[in-house]
PDB file of C-alpha atoms in Angstrom:
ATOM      1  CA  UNK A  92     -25.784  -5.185  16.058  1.00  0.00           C
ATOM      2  CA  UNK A  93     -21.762  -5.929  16.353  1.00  0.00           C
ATOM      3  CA  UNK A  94     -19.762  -4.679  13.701  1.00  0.00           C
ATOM      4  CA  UNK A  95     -16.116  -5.190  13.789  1.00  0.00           C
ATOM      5  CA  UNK A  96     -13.415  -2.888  12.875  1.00  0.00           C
ATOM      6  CA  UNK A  97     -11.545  -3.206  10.032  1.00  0.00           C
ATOM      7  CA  UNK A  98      -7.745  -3.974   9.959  1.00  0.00           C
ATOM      8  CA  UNK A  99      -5.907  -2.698   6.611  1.00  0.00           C
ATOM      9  CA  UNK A 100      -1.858  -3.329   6.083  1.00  0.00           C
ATOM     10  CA  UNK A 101      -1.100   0.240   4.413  1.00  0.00           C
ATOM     11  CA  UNK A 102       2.299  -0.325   2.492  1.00  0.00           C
ATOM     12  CA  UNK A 103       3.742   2.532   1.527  1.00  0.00           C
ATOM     13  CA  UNK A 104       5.757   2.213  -1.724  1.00  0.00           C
ATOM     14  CA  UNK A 105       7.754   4.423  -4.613  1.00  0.00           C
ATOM     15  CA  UNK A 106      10.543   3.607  -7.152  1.00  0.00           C
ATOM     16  CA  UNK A 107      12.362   6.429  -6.547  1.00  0.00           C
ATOM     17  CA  UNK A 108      14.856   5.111  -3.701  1.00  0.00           C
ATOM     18  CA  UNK A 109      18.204   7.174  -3.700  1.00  0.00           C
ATOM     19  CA  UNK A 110      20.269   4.273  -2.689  1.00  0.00           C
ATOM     20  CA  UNK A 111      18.464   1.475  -4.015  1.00  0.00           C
ATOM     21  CA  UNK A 112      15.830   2.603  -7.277  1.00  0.00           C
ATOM     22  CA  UNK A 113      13.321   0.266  -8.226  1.00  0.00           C
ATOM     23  CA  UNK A 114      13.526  -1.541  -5.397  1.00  0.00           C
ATOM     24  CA  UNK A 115       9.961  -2.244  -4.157  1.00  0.00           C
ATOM     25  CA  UNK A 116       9.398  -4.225  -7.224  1.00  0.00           C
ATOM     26  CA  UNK A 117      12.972  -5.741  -7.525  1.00  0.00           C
ATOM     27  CA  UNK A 118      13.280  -9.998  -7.693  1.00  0.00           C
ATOM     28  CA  UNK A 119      14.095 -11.686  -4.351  1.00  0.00           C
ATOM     29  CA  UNK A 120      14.831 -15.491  -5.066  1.00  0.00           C
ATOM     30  CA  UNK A 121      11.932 -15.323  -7.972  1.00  0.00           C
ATOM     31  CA  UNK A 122       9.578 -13.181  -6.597  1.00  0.00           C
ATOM     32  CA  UNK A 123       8.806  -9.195  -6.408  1.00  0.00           C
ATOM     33  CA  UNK A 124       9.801  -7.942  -3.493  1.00  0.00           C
ATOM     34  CA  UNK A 125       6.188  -6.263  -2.732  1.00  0.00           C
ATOM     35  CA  UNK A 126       4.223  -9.197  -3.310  1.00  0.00           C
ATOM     36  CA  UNK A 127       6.453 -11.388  -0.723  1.00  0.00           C
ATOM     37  CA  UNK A 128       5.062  -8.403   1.554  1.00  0.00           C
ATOM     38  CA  UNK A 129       1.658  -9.077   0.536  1.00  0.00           C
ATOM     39  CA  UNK A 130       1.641 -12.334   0.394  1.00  0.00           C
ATOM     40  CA  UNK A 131       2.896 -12.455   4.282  1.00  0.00           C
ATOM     41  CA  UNK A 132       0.290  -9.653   4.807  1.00  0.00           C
ATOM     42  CA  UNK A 133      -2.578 -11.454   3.364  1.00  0.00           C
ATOM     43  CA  UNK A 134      -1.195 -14.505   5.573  1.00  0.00           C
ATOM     44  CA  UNK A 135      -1.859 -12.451   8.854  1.00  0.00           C
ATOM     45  CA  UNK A 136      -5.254 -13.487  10.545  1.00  0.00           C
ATOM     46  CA  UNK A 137      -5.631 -10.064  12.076  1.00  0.00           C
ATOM     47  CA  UNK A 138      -5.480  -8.111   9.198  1.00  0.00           C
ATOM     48  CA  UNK A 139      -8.592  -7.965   6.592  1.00  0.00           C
ATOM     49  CA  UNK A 140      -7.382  -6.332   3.484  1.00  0.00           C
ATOM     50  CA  UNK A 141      -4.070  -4.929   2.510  1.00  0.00           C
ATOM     51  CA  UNK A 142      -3.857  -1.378   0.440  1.00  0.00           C
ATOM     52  CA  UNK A 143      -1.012  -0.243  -1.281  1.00  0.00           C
ATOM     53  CA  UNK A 144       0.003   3.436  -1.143  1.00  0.00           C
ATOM     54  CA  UNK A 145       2.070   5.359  -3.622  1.00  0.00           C
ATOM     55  CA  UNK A 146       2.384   8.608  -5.378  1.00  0.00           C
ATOM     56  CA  UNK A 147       0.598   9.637  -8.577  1.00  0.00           C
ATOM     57  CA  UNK A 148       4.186  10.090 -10.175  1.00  0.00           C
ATOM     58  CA  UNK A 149       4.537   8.324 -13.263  1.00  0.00           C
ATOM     59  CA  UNK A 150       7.800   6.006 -11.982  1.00  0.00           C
ATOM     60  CA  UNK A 151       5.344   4.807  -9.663  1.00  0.00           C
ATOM     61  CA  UNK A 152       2.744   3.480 -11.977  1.00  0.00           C
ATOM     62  CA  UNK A 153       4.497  -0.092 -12.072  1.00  0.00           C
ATOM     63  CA  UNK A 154       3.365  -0.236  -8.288  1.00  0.00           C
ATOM     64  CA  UNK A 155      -0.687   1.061  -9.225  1.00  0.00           C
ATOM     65  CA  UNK A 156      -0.274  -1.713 -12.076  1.00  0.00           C
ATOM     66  CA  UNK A 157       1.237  -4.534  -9.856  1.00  0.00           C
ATOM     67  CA  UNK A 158      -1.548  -3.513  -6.983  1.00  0.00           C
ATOM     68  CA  UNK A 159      -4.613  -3.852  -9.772  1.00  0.00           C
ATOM     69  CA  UNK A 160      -3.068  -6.538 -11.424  1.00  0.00           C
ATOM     70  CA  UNK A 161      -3.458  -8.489  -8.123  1.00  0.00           C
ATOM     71  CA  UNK A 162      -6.346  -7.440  -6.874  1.00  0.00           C
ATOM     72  CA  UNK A 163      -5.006  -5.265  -3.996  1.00  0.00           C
ATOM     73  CA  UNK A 164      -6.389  -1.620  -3.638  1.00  0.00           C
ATOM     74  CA  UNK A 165      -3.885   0.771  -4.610  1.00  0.00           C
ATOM     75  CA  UNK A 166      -4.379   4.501  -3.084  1.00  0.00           C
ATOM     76  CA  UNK A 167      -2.247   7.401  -5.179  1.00  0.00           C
ATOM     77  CA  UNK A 168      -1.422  10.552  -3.470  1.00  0.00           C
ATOM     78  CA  UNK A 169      -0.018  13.598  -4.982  1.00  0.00           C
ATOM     79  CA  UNK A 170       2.518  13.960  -2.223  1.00  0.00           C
ATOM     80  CA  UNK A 171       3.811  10.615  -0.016  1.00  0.00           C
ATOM     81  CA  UNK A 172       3.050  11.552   3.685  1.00  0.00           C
ATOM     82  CA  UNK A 173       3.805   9.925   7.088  1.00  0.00           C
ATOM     83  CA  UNK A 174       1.144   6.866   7.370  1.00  0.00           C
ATOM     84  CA  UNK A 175      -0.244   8.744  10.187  1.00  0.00           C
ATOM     85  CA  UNK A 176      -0.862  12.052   7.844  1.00  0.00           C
ATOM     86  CA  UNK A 177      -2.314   9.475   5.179  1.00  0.00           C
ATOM     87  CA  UNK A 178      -5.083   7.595   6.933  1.00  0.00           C
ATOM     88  CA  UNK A 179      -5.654  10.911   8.644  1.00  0.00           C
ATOM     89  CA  UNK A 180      -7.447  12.136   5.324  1.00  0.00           C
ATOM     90  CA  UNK A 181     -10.556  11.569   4.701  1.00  0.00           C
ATOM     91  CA  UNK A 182     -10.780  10.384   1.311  1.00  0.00           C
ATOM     92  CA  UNK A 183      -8.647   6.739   2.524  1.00  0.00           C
ATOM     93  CA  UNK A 184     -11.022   6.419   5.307  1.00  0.00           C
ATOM     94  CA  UNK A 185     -13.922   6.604   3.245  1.00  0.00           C
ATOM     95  CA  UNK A 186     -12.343   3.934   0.625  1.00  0.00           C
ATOM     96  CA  UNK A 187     -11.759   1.767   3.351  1.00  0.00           C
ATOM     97  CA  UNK A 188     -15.375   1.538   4.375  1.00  0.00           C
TER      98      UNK A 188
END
């Protein structure tokens, strides 16, 4: 039996930018600015689901709400890590089986 691993797009995303707040979420030419990213994710024939990762701080609930509102899985983290020190833990592996 073959069984093919799993490509995920992580995106790692807050509101609290010092130069720029807000702007994961901000309008480019009509659109949020995260969902052209997903969009062009989603687009990508080598990648099989895209997961949105944020912190559980409450600015950054707009981000959980735009992930569920669109049906992408959203992954909240006490503390934002490195991507490497993310899907190092265990709990995001075992989500993304």
């Amino acid at each position: 039996m073959s069984s093919k691993k799993k490509t995920v797009a992580i995106i790692e995303a807050r509101m609290g930018s010092s130069r720029l707040p807000g702007k994961v979420l901000m309008d480019i030419g009509g659109v949020q600015a995260l969902r052209l990213l997903c969009d062009r994710l989603h687009s990508c024939s080598r990648i099989d689901e895209v997961v949105i990762a944020t912190s559980v701080n409450s600015a950054d609930q707009a981000i959980a709400d735009f992930g569920n509102a669109n049906g992408i899985k959203v992954f909240r983290e006490v503390k934002m890590m490195y991507l490497e020190e993310l899907w190092a833990q265990q709990n995001l592996r075992q989500q993304m089986l």
